[in-house]
Amino acid sequence: MRVLVAEDEEVLAELVATGLRRAGFAVDTVYSGDAALAYLGLHDYDVVVLDRDLPRVHGDEVARALVAEASRTRILMLTASAAAEDRVEGLDLGADDYLGKPFDFPELVSRVRALRRRSARPVPPVLERLGLRLDSVRRTAEREGRSLDLSPKEFAVLQILLEADGGTVSAEELLERAWDANADPFTGAVRVCLSKLRGKLGEPALIRTVQGVGYAL
């Protein structure tokens, strides 16, 4: 759900990030290995799309650092080399998956989704609760059979609440998991998003505020 794209070709990095955002992910971009390590130390990412040939700190070193600290962040390594030995070496470094350039974008999205599922506790692709039905693969949501026209952010927040299975999710966790690093925690973005989501879900209200704690279905 939250992805870091570490790619030194800035145009490619932004294209990948834009496509992943359209697929419903919160995405940050960096263009060097030292910046990747800094972001990975600050935020809890599900997946890092990691170019192997990063400047200043090589992508291999970034992968080694994640493996050494037993990070839950999954690594999708990118490389311009199509040689089998490079793929083997990358996987041996600790990468969870490997994709050569150029690549088909739908395949990249599919691989990121698959890695994200592996980074978290097992969650079925279709979530159902209280008359809500959310399909995380087809990116559809319904209430009592009525289709819900949700923005990517609203969809992400609803998915997190459904995955909590009735548990309370704090505003801080929603901000961390559904927004990127550019989100200002003082803007009330979570509150505004939840207000819009509640309006689209309709009555009776399904999302309750747990005072001082967070939100729950």
XYZ file of N, CA and C in Angstrom:
651
model
N 0.828 -1.206 0.000
C 0.000 0.000 0.000
C 0.861 1.255 0.000
N 2.033 1.160 0.638
C 2.973 2.286 0.584
C 4.264 1.810 -0.058
N 4.701 2.533 -1.092
C 5.812 2.088 -1.931
C 6.841 3.203 -2.044
N 8.122 2.812 -2.014
C 9.218 3.731 -2.306
C 9.809 3.346 -3.652
N 9.888 4.313 -4.569
C 10.534 4.096 -5.862
C 11.910 4.748 -5.800
N 12.962 3.936 -5.896
C 14.341 4.423 -5.872
C 14.947 4.190 -7.245
N 14.997 5.253 -8.049
C 15.406 5.155 -9.454
C 16.098 6.450 -9.840
N 17.348 6.354 -10.380
C 18.096 7.575 -10.663
C 17.652 8.276 -11.942
N 16.950 7.586 -12.833
C 16.385 8.242 -14.011
C 15.081 8.917 -13.573
N 15.140 10.222 -13.353
C 14.030 10.914 -12.709
C 12.726 10.824 -13.498
N 12.805 10.897 -14.827
C 11.584 10.805 -15.635
C 10.940 9.437 -15.450
N 11.749 8.383 -15.496
C 11.221 7.028 -15.298
C 10.663 6.873 -13.893
N 11.367 7.415 -12.902
C 10.899 7.312 -11.518
C 9.522 7.932 -11.354
N 9.319 9.115 -11.944
C 8.029 9.789 -11.807
C 6.928 9.086 -12.594
N 7.282 8.514 -13.744
C 6.296 7.733 -14.498
C 5.838 6.513 -13.700
N 6.801 5.816 -13.112
C 6.462 4.638 -12.294
C 5.609 5.064 -11.100
N 6.008 6.146 -10.432
C 5.271 6.610 -9.265
C 3.842 7.010 -9.624
N 3.677 7.713 -10.753
C 2.337 8.136 -11.182
C 1.454 6.931 -11.457
N 2.015 5.935 -12.146
C 1.237 4.731 -12.439
C 0.856 3.969 -11.189
N 1.773 3.871 -10.234
C 1.470 3.164 -8.992
C 0.425 3.917 -8.172
N 0.477 5.247 -8.205
C -0.554 6.024 -7.492
C -1.925 5.783 -8.111
N -1.979 5.704 -9.430
C -3.254 5.427 -10.090
C -3.777 4.042 -9.742
N -2.860 3.132 -9.393
C -3.247 1.781 -8.987
C -3.620 1.724 -7.507
N -3.547 2.860 -6.821
C -4.030 2.926 -5.449
C -2.968 2.936 -4.373
N -1.687 3.046 -4.741
C -0.620 3.055 -3.750
C -0.231 4.482 -3.365
N 0.253 4.626 -2.133
C 0.919 5.864 -1.720
C 2.387 5.690 -2.070
N 2.957 6.643 -2.817
C 4.292 6.453 -3.389
C 5.191 7.646 -3.111
N 6.431 7.365 -2.690
C 7.484 8.359 -2.596
C 8.568 8.001 -3.606
N 9.297 9.009 -4.092
C 10.379 8.777 -5.046
C 11.678 9.372 -4.549
N 12.770 8.647 -4.767
C 14.122 9.143 -4.497
C 14.991 8.753 -5.680
N 16.133 9.432 -5.814
C 16.955 9.246 -7.008
C 18.387 8.789 -6.700
N 18.649 8.410 -5.463
C 19.979 7.932 -5.093
C 19.866 6.929 -3.960
N 20.934 6.145 -3.775
C 20.915 5.122 -2.748
C 20.917 5.682 -1.340
N 21.646 6.773 -1.104
C 21.653 7.351 0.241
C 20.287 7.932 0.606
N 19.605 8.520 -0.381
C 18.250 9.023 -0.120
C 17.288 7.867 0.155
N 17.464 6.750 -0.562
C 16.626 5.574 -0.321
C 16.788 5.074 1.107
N 18.031 4.991 1.573
C 18.277 4.537 2.949
C 17.651 5.499 3.958
N 17.730 6.800 3.673
C 17.149 7.789 4.584
C 15.634 7.634 4.672
N 14.979 7.495 3.531
C 13.520 7.337 3.527
C 13.108 6.022 4.170
N 13.837 4.959 3.895
C 13.517 3.651 4.473
C 13.682 3.665 5.991
N 14.562 4.530 6.488
C 14.730 4.660 7.922
C 13.643 5.485 8.587
N 12.968 6.325 7.787
C 11.949 7.208 8.330
C 10.539 6.646 8.250
N 10.264 5.860 7.200
C 8.896 5.428 6.933
C 8.813 3.900 6.811
N 7.626 3.390 7.071
C 7.384 1.946 7.016
C 6.786 1.605 5.649
N 7.628 1.188 4.714
C 7.169 0.867 3.367
C 6.844 -0.616 3.237
N 5.810 -0.900 2.441
C 5.493 -2.292 2.125
C 6.465 -2.842 1.091
N 6.770 -2.021 0.084
C 7.623 -2.450 -1.028
C 8.547 -1.304 -1.420
N 9.796 -1.642 -1.785
C 10.683 -0.677 -2.432
C 10.985 -1.179 -3.840
N 10.705 -0.336 -4.830
C 11.090 -0.628 -6.220
C 12.483 -0.042 -6.374
N 13.484 -0.903 -6.428
C 14.874 -0.503 -6.235
C 15.701 -0.715 -7.500
N 16.113 0.412 -8.109
C 17.043 0.316 -9.236
C 18.390 -0.155 -8.710
N 18.990 -1.095 -9.400
C 20.240 -1.653 -8.901
C 21.402 -0.671 -9.021
N 21.414 0.124 -10.074
C 22.547 1.014 -10.339
C 22.280 2.434 -9.853
N 22.105 2.593 -8.550
C 21.864 3.915 -7.969
C 23.181 4.630 -7.687
N 23.192 5.963 -7.803
C 24.409 6.719 -7.468
C 24.590 6.848 -5.958
N 25.819 7.174 -5.584
C 26.268 7.449 -4.210
C 26.253 6.195 -3.322
N 25.113 5.537 -3.177
C 25.065 4.229 -2.516
C 24.406 3.268 -3.491
N 25.114 2.208 -3.860
C 24.622 1.268 -4.859
C 23.360 0.565 -4.362
N 22.475 0.213 -5.304
C 21.262 -0.498 -4.937
C 21.525 -1.789 -4.193
N 22.640 -2.453 -4.522
C 22.993 -3.687 -3.807
C 23.189 -3.408 -2.318
N 23.814 -2.275 -1.996
C 24.055 -1.934 -0.598
C 22.753 -1.602 0.124
N 21.828 -0.982 -0.586
C 20.516 -0.712 0.004
C 19.821 -2.025 0.339
N 19.868 -2.984 -0.594
C 19.256 -4.291 -0.353
C 19.922 -4.985 0.839
N 21.247 -4.933 0.889
C 21.964 -5.584 2.000
C 21.562 -4.975 3.350
N 21.402 -3.648 3.364
C 21.026 -2.977 4.610
C 19.639 -3.409 5.083
N 18.692 -3.521 4.156
C 17.340 -3.959 4.520
C 17.360 -5.379 5.060
N 18.118 -6.254 4.401
C 18.198 -7.640 4.847
C 18.858 -7.727 6.222
N 19.917 -6.938 6.443
C 20.655 -6.983 7.705
C 19.790 -6.580 8.891
N 18.858 -5.645 8.673
C 18.006 -5.200 9.781
C 16.681 -5.957 9.832
N 16.571 -7.031 9.030
C 15.361 -7.868 9.001
C 14.112 -7.038 8.736
N 14.222 -6.084 7.815
C 13.095 -5.224 7.475
C 11.978 -6.036 6.830
N 10.741 -5.631 7.116
C 9.594 -6.290 6.488
C 9.355 -5.756 5.073
N 10.049 -4.674 4.686
C 9.876 -4.088 3.355
C 10.361 -5.062 2.290
N 9.501 -5.358 1.324
C 9.867 -6.262 0.238
C 10.598 -5.490 -0.857
N 11.530 -6.177 -1.525
C 12.394 -5.529 -2.514
C 12.090 -6.045 -3.914
N 11.658 -5.133 -4.795
C 11.547 -5.440 -6.224
C 12.703 -4.723 -6.904
N 13.691 -5.488 -7.355
C 14.901 -4.898 -7.924
C 14.753 -4.727 -9.428
N 15.145 -3.548 -9.914
C 15.124 -3.242 -11.341
C 16.547 -3.185 -11.874
N 16.737 -3.623 -13.108
C 18.052 -3.532 -13.719
C 17.920 -3.452 -15.226
N 18.888 -2.797 -15.847
C 18.918 -2.740 -17.310
C 19.547 -3.991 -17.900
N 20.161 -4.812 -17.060
C 20.826 -6.027 -17.541
C 19.829 -7.172 -17.627
N 19.886 -7.897 -18.739
C 18.998 -9.037 -18.919
C 19.699 -10.351 -18.621
N 20.966 -10.281 -18.189
C 21.749 -11.489 -17.966
C 21.215 -12.266 -16.764
N 21.141 -13.588 -16.934
C 20.621 -14.449 -15.870
C 21.465 -14.351 -14.616
N 22.785 -14.226 -14.774
C 23.645 -14.170 -13.592
C 23.385 -12.920 -12.760
N 22.995 -11.813 -13.421
C 22.658 -10.601 -12.674
C 21.376 -10.795 -11.870
N 20.394 -11.465 -12.473
C 19.153 -11.748 -11.748
C 19.436 -12.628 -10.538
N 20.251 -13.654 -10.736
C 20.586 -14.561 -9.634
C 21.306 -13.803 -8.520
N 22.255 -12.952 -8.911
C 23.012 -12.191 -7.922
C 22.099 -11.263 -7.129
N 21.163 -10.609 -7.832
C 20.237 -9.711 -7.155
C 19.356 -10.441 -6.158
N 18.864 -11.602 -6.541
C 18.031 -12.395 -5.633
C 18.840 -12.904 -4.455
N 20.093 -13.270 -4.707
C 20.955 -13.744 -3.625
C 21.264 -12.624 -2.627
N 21.229 -11.384 -3.092
C 21.454 -10.248 -2.195
C 20.296 -10.048 -1.216
N 19.142 -10.605 -1.545
C 17.982 -10.453 -0.685
C 16.767 -9.869 -1.363
N 16.863 -9.578 -2.674
C 15.687 -9.083 -3.398
C 14.601 -10.156 -3.409
N 13.352 -9.728 -3.266
C 12.228 -10.664 -3.291
C 11.758 -10.936 -4.706
N 12.030 -10.010 -5.613
C 11.639 -10.176 -7.013
C 12.578 -9.329 -7.858
N 12.582 -9.598 -9.143
C 13.558 -8.989 -10.040
C 12.870 -8.697 -11.361
N 13.063 -7.503 -11.907
C 12.416 -7.129 -13.163
C 13.411 -6.359 -14.021
N 13.589 -6.813 -15.258
C 14.513 -6.158 -16.165
C 13.866 -5.005 -16.914
N 14.673 -4.009 -17.264
C 14.221 -2.890 -18.089
C 14.510 -3.204 -19.551
N 13.633 -2.811 -20.464
C 12.319 -2.199 -20.223
C 11.319 -3.245 -19.739
N 10.271 -2.784 -19.076
C 9.274 -3.706 -18.533
C 7.880 -3.230 -18.905
N 6.927 -4.146 -18.875
C 5.521 -3.805 -19.091
C 4.947 -3.300 -17.774
N 4.338 -2.116 -17.789
C 3.902 -1.512 -16.539
C 2.860 -2.354 -15.795
N 1.873 -2.966 -16.484
C 0.924 -3.809 -15.737
C 1.617 -4.936 -14.973
N 2.704 -5.459 -15.540
C 3.450 -6.501 -14.827
C 4.090 -5.935 -13.562
N 4.656 -4.728 -13.656
C 5.250 -4.102 -12.474
C 4.210 -3.924 -11.377
N 3.032 -3.409 -11.727
C 1.964 -3.204 -10.735
C 1.571 -4.530 -10.103
N 1.429 -5.558 -10.931
C 1.040 -6.872 -10.425
C 2.085 -7.420 -9.456
N 3.363 -7.251 -9.799
C 4.432 -7.740 -8.930
C 4.477 -6.962 -7.607
N 4.253 -5.654 -7.662
C 4.225 -4.858 -6.441
C 3.066 -5.307 -5.546
N 1.904 -5.531 -6.132
C 0.758 -6.007 -5.349
C 1.069 -7.346 -4.689
N 1.689 -8.247 -5.450
C 2.017 -9.566 -4.908
C 2.993 -9.451 -3.741
N 3.986 -8.574 -3.875
C 4.953 -8.394 -2.800
C 4.314 -7.737 -1.590
N 3.401 -6.821 -1.827
C 2.712 -6.167 -0.716
C 1.922 -7.196 0.102
N 1.295 -8.151 -0.585
C 0.556 -9.188 0.134
C 1.491 -10.009 1.010
N 2.706 -10.214 0.551
C 3.673 -10.994 1.315
C 4.241 -10.216 2.491
N 4.186 -8.874 2.432
C 4.779 -8.057 3.486
C 3.860 -7.910 4.689
N 2.588 -8.216 4.512
C 1.618 -8.043 5.588
C 1.026 -9.387 5.982
N 0.206 -9.361 7.044
C -0.475 -10.595 7.410
C -1.412 -10.972 6.279
N -1.677 -12.280 6.104
C -2.518 -12.692 4.989
C -3.900 -12.041 5.043
N -4.279 -11.401 3.961
C -5.584 -10.749 3.863
C -6.209 -11.181 2.542
N -7.457 -11.628 2.551
C -8.080 -12.047 1.294
C -8.240 -10.865 0.348
N -8.231 -11.105 -0.965
C -8.367 -10.001 -1.920
C -9.735 -9.330 -1.860
N -10.757 -10.066 -1.416
C -12.101 -9.496 -1.270
C -12.421 -9.416 0.221
N -12.696 -8.206 0.695
C -13.015 -7.972 2.098
C -14.495 -7.633 2.224
N -15.173 -8.244 3.186
C -16.609 -8.018 3.375
C -16.899 -7.816 4.854
N -17.700 -6.793 5.160
C -18.103 -6.522 6.541
C -19.233 -5.503 6.530
N -20.259 -5.773 7.311
C -21.359 -4.823 7.508
C -22.006 -4.391 6.194
N -22.116 -5.320 5.253
C -22.722 -4.992 3.965
C -21.773 -4.350 2.984
N -20.525 -4.110 3.406
C -19.502 -3.572 2.508
C -18.773 -4.719 1.819
N -18.430 -4.506 0.568
C -17.638 -5.487 -0.174
C -16.574 -4.738 -0.975
N -15.312 -5.026 -0.687
C -14.205 -4.346 -1.346
C -13.311 -5.380 -2.017
N -13.102 -5.202 -3.312
C -12.246 -6.091 -4.090
C -10.952 -5.327 -4.381
N -9.864 -5.718 -3.711
C -8.610 -4.978 -3.832
C -7.899 -5.226 -5.144
N -8.262 -6.291 -5.863
C -7.655 -6.580 -7.162
C -8.365 -5.803 -8.264
N -9.686 -5.885 -8.288
C -10.465 -5.159 -9.307
C -10.667 -3.693 -8.952
N -10.296 -3.326 -7.725
C -10.417 -1.939 -7.265
C -11.870 -1.467 -7.296
N -12.761 -2.305 -6.774
C -14.176 -1.963 -6.700
C -14.649 -2.049 -5.253
N -15.650 -1.236 -4.915
C -16.236 -1.266 -3.581
C -17.747 -1.105 -3.700
N -18.473 -1.819 -2.849
C -19.938 -1.768 -2.866
C -20.463 -1.729 -1.437
N -21.656 -1.154 -1.297
C -22.395 -1.277 -0.052
C -23.790 -1.780 -0.370
N -24.116 -2.936 0.162
C -25.412 -3.572 -0.094
C -25.700 -3.643 -1.594
N -24.671 -3.960 -2.385
C -24.829 -4.081 -3.827
C -24.751 -2.774 -4.587
N -24.694 -1.646 -3.858
C -24.596 -0.332 -4.509
C -23.131 0.022 -4.730
N -22.760 0.300 -5.975
C -21.376 0.620 -6.298
C -20.980 1.957 -5.671
N -19.769 1.999 -5.104
C -19.258 3.207 -4.473
C -18.176 3.828 -5.360
N -18.341 5.090 -5.684
C -17.381 5.800 -6.522
C -16.358 6.469 -5.606
N -15.290 5.740 -5.263
C -14.315 6.219 -4.298
C -13.051 6.703 -4.990
N -12.455 7.733 -4.437
C -11.143 8.171 -4.902
C -10.109 7.145 -4.442
N -8.911 7.143 -5.037
C -7.875 6.199 -4.579
C -7.587 6.304 -3.081
N -7.584 7.528 -2.535
C -7.310 7.699 -1.113
C -8.449 7.152 -0.265
N -9.692 7.422 -0.668
C -10.851 6.891 0.065
C -10.859 5.375 0.021
N -10.517 4.813 -1.142
C -10.456 3.360 -1.274
C -9.409 2.790 -0.322
N -8.230 3.425 -0.261
C -7.155 2.945 0.604
C -7.563 2.994 2.075
N -8.205 4.076 2.491
C -8.631 4.206 3.885
C -9.679 3.155 4.221
N -10.644 2.949 3.334
C -11.668 1.936 3.579
C -11.038 0.545 3.657
N -10.067 0.272 2.811
C -9.398 -1.027 2.838
C -8.684 -1.241 4.173
N -7.986 -0.216 4.661
C -7.287 -0.335 5.941
C -8.274 -0.600 7.075
N -9.407 0.095 7.064
C -10.418 -0.104 8.108
C -11.025 -1.505 8.028
N -11.262 -1.990 6.815
C -11.795 -3.338 6.660
C -10.782 -4.396 7.101
N -9.522 -4.176 6.780
C -8.481 -5.123 7.186
C -8.353 -5.189 8.709
N -8.690 -4.096 9.395
C -8.615 -4.086 10.856
C -9.689 -4.961 11.487
N -10.693 -5.360 10.702
C -11.728 -6.315 11.145
C -12.414 -5.863 12.437
N -12.818 -4.601 12.464
C -13.519 -4.080 13.635
C -12.615 -3.402 14.637
N -11.308 -3.566 14.489
C -10.365 -2.911 15.385
C -10.235 -1.430 15.080
N -9.670 -0.697 16.017
C -9.511 0.746 15.861
C -8.187 1.063 15.176
N -8.231 1.975 14.221
C -7.041 2.411 13.483
C -6.833 3.887 13.776
N -5.644 4.238 14.210
C -5.381 5.635 14.561
C -5.227 6.495 13.314
N -5.427 7.800 13.477
C -5.223 8.730 12.371
C -3.777 8.697 11.909
N -2.853 8.495 12.861
C -1.435 8.428 12.514
C -1.145 7.221 11.627
N -1.757 6.084 11.921
C -1.542 4.895 11.094
C -2.143 5.086 9.702
N -3.319 5.681 9.631
C -3.918 5.952 8.322
C -3.028 6.876 7.503
N -2.490 7.898 8.135
C -1.616 8.833 7.432
C -0.344 8.131 6.961
N 0.202 7.270 7.782
C 1.441 6.568 7.449
C 1.237 5.587 6.305
N 0.087 4.917 6.284
C -0.119 3.845 5.318
C -0.761 4.303 4.015
N -1.546 5.368 4.045
C -2.312 5.745 2.854
C -1.835 7.034 2.180
N -0.949 7.780 2.842
C -0.436 9.026 2.261
C 1.071 8.911 2.040
N 1.618 9.763 1.173
C 3.055 9.728 0.956
C 3.751 10.713 1.891
N 5.083 10.819 1.735
C 5.879 11.613 2.670
C 5.597 13.105 2.567
N 4.942 13.554 1.499
C 4.643 14.974 1.330
C 3.413 15.414 2.115
N 2.699 14.460 2.700
C 1.484 14.804 3.437
C 1.839 15.540 4.721
N 1.166 16.647 4.956
C 1.365 17.427 6.175
C 0.447 16.870 7.264
N 1.005 16.350 8.359
C 0.154 15.755 9.394
C -0.769 16.751 10.087
N -0.571 18.042 9.843
C -1.384 19.055 10.519
C -2.470 19.645 9.611
N -2.643 19.097 8.423
C -3.631 19.650 7.507
C -5.030 19.100 7.732
N -5.168 18.053 8.515
C -6.476 17.426 8.678
C -6.874 16.577 7.494
N -5.874 16.100 6.720
C -6.162 15.318 5.511
C -6.958 14.061 5.830
N -6.612 13.391 6.937
C -7.319 12.164 7.307
C -8.764 12.476 7.649
N -8.975 13.515 8.429
C -10.337 13.896 8.827
C -11.188 14.257 7.613
N -10.616 15.017 6.675
C -11.358 15.413 5.477
C -11.694 14.193 4.620
N -10.719 13.300 4.453
C -10.953 12.091 3.661
C -12.050 11.231 4.281
N -12.011 11.079 5.602
C -13.025 10.274 6.282
C -14.412 10.902 6.172
N -14.466 12.216 6.213
C -15.752 12.900 6.062
C -16.360 12.609 4.688
N -15.529 12.681 3.647
C -16.012 12.390 2.300
C -16.402 10.919 2.157
N -15.596 10.036 2.761
C -15.880 8.604 2.686
C -17.189 8.280 3.384
N -17.420 8.879 4.540
C -18.680 8.657 5.251
C -19.876 9.088 4.402
N -19.716 10.237 3.721
C -20.799 10.711 2.866
C -21.105 9.747 1.738
N -20.072 9.146 1.150
C -20.283 8.218 0.040
C -20.836 6.876 0.517
N -20.490 6.473 1.755
C -21.019 5.217 2.284
C -22.502 5.341 2.604
N -22.948 6.530 2.973
C -24.373 6.751 3.245
C -24.796 6.304 4.631
N -26.108 6.267 4.814
C -26.700 5.923 6.111
C -27.225 4.484 6.103
N -27.251 3.845 7.294
C -26.715 4.326 8.567
C -25.193 4.380 8.545
N -24.629 5.242 9.375
C -23.181 5.448 9.393
C -22.456 4.160 9.789
N -21.353 3.891 9.113
C -20.581 2.676 9.382
C -19.256 2.959 10.072
N -18.696 4.143 9.862
C -17.398 4.464 10.452
C -17.626 5.270 11.725
N -17.129 4.752 12.841
C -17.290 5.476 14.108
C -15.944 6.027 14.563
N -16.005 7.156 15.230
C -14.813 7.772 15.800
C -14.657 7.284 17.235
N -13.527 6.719 17.559
C -13.212 6.312 18.927
C -12.399 7.445 19.536
N -13.022 8.225 20.389
C -12.437 9.464 20.866
C -11.045 9.252 21.443
N -10.105 10.024 20.906
C -8.739 9.972 21.397
C -7.942 8.773 20.928
N -8.561 7.891 20.141
C -7.882 6.669 19.726
C -7.781 6.579 18.205
N -8.926 6.725 17.513
C -8.900 6.611 16.053
C -10.272 6.317 15.485
N -10.305 5.431 14.503
C -11.540 5.135 13.757
C -11.714 3.637 13.603
N -12.982 3.214 13.506
C -13.281 1.791 13.353
C -14.583 1.603 12.605
N -14.696 0.452 11.937
C -15.967 0.058 11.313
C -16.784 -0.711 12.341
